[in-house]
mmCIF file of C-alpha atoms and ligand atoms in Angstrom:
data_model
loop_
_atom_site.group_PDB
_atom_site.id
_atom_site.type_symbol
_atom_site.label_atom_id
_atom_site.label_comp_id
_atom_site.label_asym_id
_atom_site.label_seq_id
_atom_site.Cartn_x
_atom_site.Cartn_y
_atom_site.Cartn_z
ATOM 1 C CA MET A 34 20.546 -34.591 5.264
ATOM 2 C CA LEU A 35 18.673 -31.566 5.172
ATOM 3 C CA ALA A 36 19.034 -28.500 7.956
ATOM 4 C CA GLN A 37 16.130 -27.958 10.278
ATOM 5 C CA GLU A 38 15.029 -24.246 9.726
ATOM 6 C CA THR A 39 12.375 -22.809 11.662
ATOM 7 C CA LEU A 40 10.436 -19.846 10.375
ATOM 8 C CA THR A 41 10.447 -16.875 12.378
ATOM 9 C CA PRO A 42 8.283 -13.925 12.352
ATOM 10 C CA ARG A 43 9.765 -10.542 10.351
ATOM 11 C CA GLN A 44 11.445 -8.711 12.910
ATOM 12 C CA ALA A 45 11.853 -5.564 10.629
ATOM 13 C CA PRO A 46 9.436 -2.573 11.536
ATOM 14 C CA VAL A 47 7.366 -1.508 9.004
ATOM 15 C CA CYS A 48 5.594 1.824 8.186
ATOM 16 C CA GLN A 49 1.952 2.160 10.128
ATOM 17 C CA TRP A 50 1.162 3.802 7.009
ATOM 18 C CA CYS A 51 2.089 2.057 3.757
ATOM 19 C CA GLY A 52 3.314 -0.954 5.074
ATOM 20 C CA ARG A 53 6.656 -0.435 3.567
ATOM 21 C CA GLU A 54 9.794 -1.864 5.398
ATOM 22 C CA LEU A 55 11.261 1.019 7.257
ATOM 23 C CA PRO A 56 15.379 1.598 6.676
ATOM 24 C CA GLU A 57 17.327 0.449 9.595
ATOM 25 C CA GLN A 58 17.213 3.180 12.707
ATOM 26 C CA GLN A 59 20.266 5.032 12.793
ATOM 27 C CA GLY A 60 21.562 5.762 16.598
ATOM 28 C CA ARG A 61 19.202 6.296 19.245
ATOM 29 C CA GLY A 62 16.230 8.099 19.443
ATOM 30 C CA ARG A 63 12.410 7.343 19.256
ATOM 31 C CA LYS A 64 11.696 4.616 16.936
ATOM 32 C CA ARG A 65 10.445 5.673 13.487
ATOM 33 C CA LYS A 66 6.697 5.018 12.824
ATOM 34 C CA TYR A 67 6.774 5.845 9.140
ATOM 35 C CA CYS A 68 8.979 5.874 6.065
ATOM 36 C CA SER A 69 8.034 9.615 5.253
ATOM 37 C CA ALA A 70 6.812 12.948 6.308
ATOM 38 C CA SER A 71 3.628 12.422 3.838
ATOM 39 C CA CYS A 72 3.117 8.894 5.571
ATOM 40 C CA LYS A 73 2.989 10.498 8.991
ATOM 41 C CA GLN A 74 0.897 13.362 7.461
ATOM 42 C CA ARG A 75 -1.631 10.961 5.971
ATOM 43 C CA ALA A 76 -1.805 9.106 9.448
ATOM 44 C CA TYR A 77 -2.297 11.931 11.216
ATOM 45 C CA GLU A 78 -5.182 13.068 8.586
ATOM 46 C CA GLN A 79 -6.842 9.851 8.919
ATOM 47 C CA ARG A 80 -6.747 9.839 12.617
ATOM 48 C CA HIS A 81 -8.281 13.200 12.534
ATOM 49 C CA ASN A 82 -11.083 12.378 10.160
ATOM 50 C CA LEU A 83 -11.779 8.976 12.060
ATOM 51 C CA GLU A 84 -12.381 10.668 15.853
ATOM 52 C CA SER A 85 -15.660 10.141 16.930
ATOM 53 C CA THR A 86 -16.713 7.910 14.307
ATOM 54 C CA GLY A 87 -15.820 4.712 16.393
ATOM 55 C CA ILE A 88 -13.641 3.027 13.501
ATOM 56 C CA PRO A 89 -10.441 2.639 15.200
ATOM 57 C CA ALA A 90 -7.795 5.262 14.224
ATOM 58 C CA ASP A 91 -4.819 3.217 13.135
ATOM 59 C CA SER A 92 -7.715 1.113 10.373
ATOM 60 C CA VAL A 93 -6.570 0.373 7.292
ATOM 61 C CA VAL A 94 -9.159 1.854 4.994
ATOM 62 C CA LEU A 95 -8.991 1.083 1.402
ATOM 63 C CA ARG A 96 -10.652 2.593 -1.811
ATOM 64 C CA PRO A 97 -12.775 -0.332 -3.596
ATOM 65 C CA GLU A 98 -10.383 -0.042 -6.480
ATOM 66 C CA ARG A 99 -7.515 -0.455 -4.189
ATOM 67 C CA VAL A 100 -9.036 -3.744 -2.786
ATOM 68 C CA ASP A 101 -9.804 -5.069 -6.255
ATOM 69 C CA GLU A 102 -6.206 -4.238 -7.260
ATOM 70 C CA LEU A 103 -4.524 -6.286 -4.210
ATOM 71 C CA ARG A 104 -7.163 -9.230 -4.916
ATOM 72 C CA ASP A 105 -5.333 -9.266 -8.223
ATOM 73 C CA GLU A 106 -1.934 -9.159 -6.979
ATOM 74 C CA VAL A 107 -2.129 -11.575 -4.108
ATOM 75 C CA TYR A 108 -3.751 -13.981 -6.952
ATOM 76 C CA GLU A 109 -0.687 -13.326 -9.071
ATOM 77 C CA LEU A 110 1.300 -13.937 -6.331
ATOM 78 C CA LYS A 111 -0.272 -17.256 -5.807
ATOM 79 C CA CYS A 112 0.142 -18.156 -9.111
ATOM 80 C CA ALA A 113 4.004 -17.405 -9.104
ATOM 81 C CA ALA A 114 4.329 -19.656 -5.809
ATOM 82 C CA GLU A 115 2.468 -22.675 -7.454
ATOM 83 C CA ASP A 116 4.782 -22.219 -10.571
ATOM 84 C CA VAL A 117 7.815 -22.573 -8.139
ATOM 85 C CA ARG A 118 6.012 -25.741 -6.532
ATOM 86 C CA THR A 119 5.188 -27.461 -9.922
ATOM 87 C CA ALA A 120 8.752 -26.538 -11.301
ATOM 88 C CA ALA A 121 10.171 -28.428 -7.868
ATOM 89 C CA ALA A 122 8.080 -31.302 -8.412
ATOM 90 C CA GLU A 123 9.136 -31.842 -11.518
ATOM 91 C CA GLY A 124 12.781 -31.821 -10.964
ATOM 92 C CA ALA A 125 13.519 -28.369 -12.203
ATOM 93 C CA ASP A 126 17.072 -27.496 -12.118
ATOM 94 C CA ALA A 127 18.633 -24.764 -9.311
ATOM 95 C CA GLN A 128 18.794 -22.305 -12.307
ATOM 96 C CA GLU A 129 15.467 -22.514 -13.205
ATOM 97 C CA LEU A 130 13.804 -22.554 -9.609
ATOM 98 C CA ARG A 131 16.351 -19.584 -8.797
ATOM 99 C CA HIS A 132 14.927 -17.811 -12.010
ATOM 100 C CA LEU A 133 11.141 -18.684 -10.774
ATOM 101 C CA CYS A 134 11.797 -17.357 -6.874
ATOM 102 C CA ASP A 135 13.164 -14.060 -8.217
ATOM 103 C CA GLU A 136 10.085 -13.277 -9.708
ATOM 104 C CA LEU A 137 7.940 -14.653 -6.640
ATOM 105 C CA VAL A 138 9.985 -12.066 -4.819
ATOM 106 C CA ALA A 139 9.600 -9.705 -6.942
ATOM 107 C CA ILE A 140 5.915 -9.593 -6.637
ATOM 108 C CA ALA A 141 5.830 -9.708 -3.018
ATOM 109 C CA ASN A 142 8.032 -6.552 -3.063
ATOM 110 C CA ARG A 143 5.682 -4.924 -5.523
ATOM 111 C CA ILE A 144 2.653 -5.869 -3.149
ATOM 112 C CA GLU A 145 4.155 -4.849 0.062
ATOM 113 C CA LYS A 146 2.947 -1.516 0.111
ATOM 114 C CA LEU A 147 -0.452 -1.732 1.272
ATOM 115 C CA ARG A 148 -1.596 1.905 0.545
HETATM 116 ZN ZN1 ZN B 394 5.069 4.659 4.430
#
């Protein structure tokens, strides 16, 4: 019998600039919004530059080259996911599935960083 699992949305906080997962918060105090001083600085600069443009200050503005890169990476992720599905449908053993899942997760980790 299969255990029922429900997917819950990811709760881990992410850097408001680059999208990387933030390290576990230590103790009390204000919640961190950025993973590093440079991300905080770049967010500040963008807020400043977007003032009076009507573009929301927290917009994710990407260079066209980065958008192309992201599309390629998402395509790569999709192909890796399809490989897992195909392998499972063809009765691949647990070890092979594990290997394919590791690749899938590695790609996902690489593209998690937005900017
Ligand atoms: Zn960051």
